[in-house]
Amino acid sequence: MNAKGKAWLRGKIFSSRIARARELAPRWLVADDQAIERLQLKQLQKCWAEAVQNVPFYHYLVADGRAPAKIDSITMFRESVPILTRDTLIEHRDLFARNTPPHHELMTAGSSGNPLRFGNWRNEAAAHTAINQYVGRFQNGMEVDDAIFLMWGHSHLLGTGLRGRWDNLKRRTQDRLLGYRRVDAYHVDPERSIAYLADLRRFRPRIVIGYACALDMMARHNLGAGRSAEDLGIKLCIACSEMFPQPNSREVVRLFFGCPVVMEYGGVDFGVCAYELVGSTGYRVFWWSHLLEMEGYGAEGPLLVTNLTARYLPLFRYRNGDECEGAAVNDSGVVTGFQAIRGRVNDMLRMGDGREIHSVGLFHCIHQEPVWSIQLV
């Protein structure tokens, strides 16, 4: 199938997400604070009422007088709803289960040593994360028909036997039809970096998306040997899933790929909620799906995240473990953007033979086992 056919198929499969992203993109950066507050309050009231009715934790929170039954304003919400922590989610997991089981169960990477397992509805990603990603990417110049090179890791493809082979065959077929080229981000040593550059030259993508540490390793290994992808005409590189490992990582990646580099901010537990923009500094929040605030009243410190879309596990004032700096805060105390995230960097582990393995790769090999917590020493 040629590039036009792949673009048509991609647009057909993801038509509703793309259409919604096209609708939201022009409003993302120009909406005024009043319009943002009206929409956020309406969505917040809807999500809170649903959670109080159907999620035991929130029901008891209201019944015990620790939170209001109804949200009248965002200011009231910030002053009367207690902060939710990961420890609370883990310790009282049963209280966040609904009467009906989820379609899937997801898990965070357990950077703090104790991963969070939580239920997920089938349509959740399409309702916010996928749309937000399209908005951020479209606004940074990506087009629907752009070929995409992915440095990624997917734990569901690590299976063995017939199931594992079938999953991998299905993924490779879908990628080929949709115009994607996917390589393993778990293991990026000098030899693989050479092979990945060869893949890059054969595939000639317009967009590169990958784990921040994996992009950094590929760029450093190749630049150190005098190799570059600058001549390929790549127009955008998007780093996700973690912070860059070195202060100069962004510049190293930019030099290697020869294009602007932006970062996507989100988490498995709360979705993609902000994006950087080419030619601008800092992140802009996707205010229609996420309400972000600072813990306290300054421009730096821990972030609190509230989801404004329907989720099996609704999160309100969730302290996700990340901190930001340079926050832009409106009159209601809502964060509309921030300069930088002070988050976690996932380690690259150097083996005895010199090879380096992304720590998430190790985690994904064992996280389906009944392990209480995971630490790497």
mmCIF file of N, CA, C and O in Angstrom, residues 17 56 79 86 116 150 185 246 319 344:
data_model
loop_
_atom_site.group_PDB
_atom_site.id
_atom_site.type_symbol
_atom_site.label_atom_id
_atom_site.label_comp_id
_atom_site.label_asym_id
_atom_site.label_seq_id
_atom_site.Cartn_x
_atom_site.Cartn_y
_atom_site.Cartn_z
ATOM 1 N N ARG A 17 -11.550 10.360 16.267
ATOM 2 C CA ARG A 17 -10.535 11.005 17.092
ATOM 3 C C ARG A 17 -9.926 12.201 16.356
ATOM 4 O O ARG A 17 -9.736 13.275 16.940
ATOM 5 N N PRO A 56 -17.188 3.495 45.695
ATOM 6 C CA PRO A 56 -17.333 3.517 47.159
ATOM 7 C C PRO A 56 -16.454 4.527 47.869
ATOM 8 O O PRO A 56 -16.897 5.173 48.827
ATOM 9 N N GLU A 79 -10.912 23.804 47.805
ATOM 10 C CA GLU A 79 -10.851 24.016 49.250
ATOM 11 C C GLU A 79 -11.498 22.901 50.067
ATOM 12 O O GLU A 79 -11.211 22.761 51.259
ATOM 13 N N ARG A 86 -1.187 8.362 45.763
ATOM 14 C CA ARG A 86 -1.006 7.006 45.239
ATOM 15 C C ARG A 86 -1.096 5.968 46.352
ATOM 16 O O ARG A 86 -1.647 4.876 46.151
ATOM 17 N N LEU A 116 0.967 0.852 40.783
ATOM 18 C CA LEU A 116 -0.474 1.019 40.976
ATOM 19 C C LEU A 116 -1.218 0.248 39.904
ATOM 20 O O LEU A 116 -1.012 0.469 38.706
ATOM 21 N N LEU A 150 8.592 4.894 15.551
ATOM 22 C CA LEU A 150 8.331 4.775 16.982
ATOM 23 C C LEU A 150 9.449 4.012 17.679
ATOM 24 O O LEU A 150 9.745 2.873 17.327
ATOM 25 N N ALA A 185 12.431 0.048 22.269
ATOM 26 C CA ALA A 185 13.066 1.090 23.077
ATOM 27 C C ALA A 185 13.709 0.528 24.341
ATOM 28 O O ALA A 185 14.395 1.266 25.063
ATOM 29 N N GLN A 246 19.719 13.639 30.639
ATOM 30 C CA GLN A 246 20.846 14.542 30.789
ATOM 31 C C GLN A 246 20.417 15.984 30.519
ATOM 32 O O GLN A 246 19.483 16.220 29.750
ATOM 33 N N ARG A 319 -2.318 13.649 43.566
ATOM 34 C CA ARG A 319 -0.900 13.974 43.643
ATOM 35 C C ARG A 319 -0.139 12.831 42.958
ATOM 36 O O ARG A 319 0.050 11.768 43.541
ATOM 37 N N ARG A 344 10.317 12.007 37.020
ATOM 38 C CA ARG A 344 11.227 10.888 37.205
ATOM 39 C C ARG A 344 11.897 10.521 35.891
ATOM 40 O O ARG A 344 11.307 10.603 34.837
#
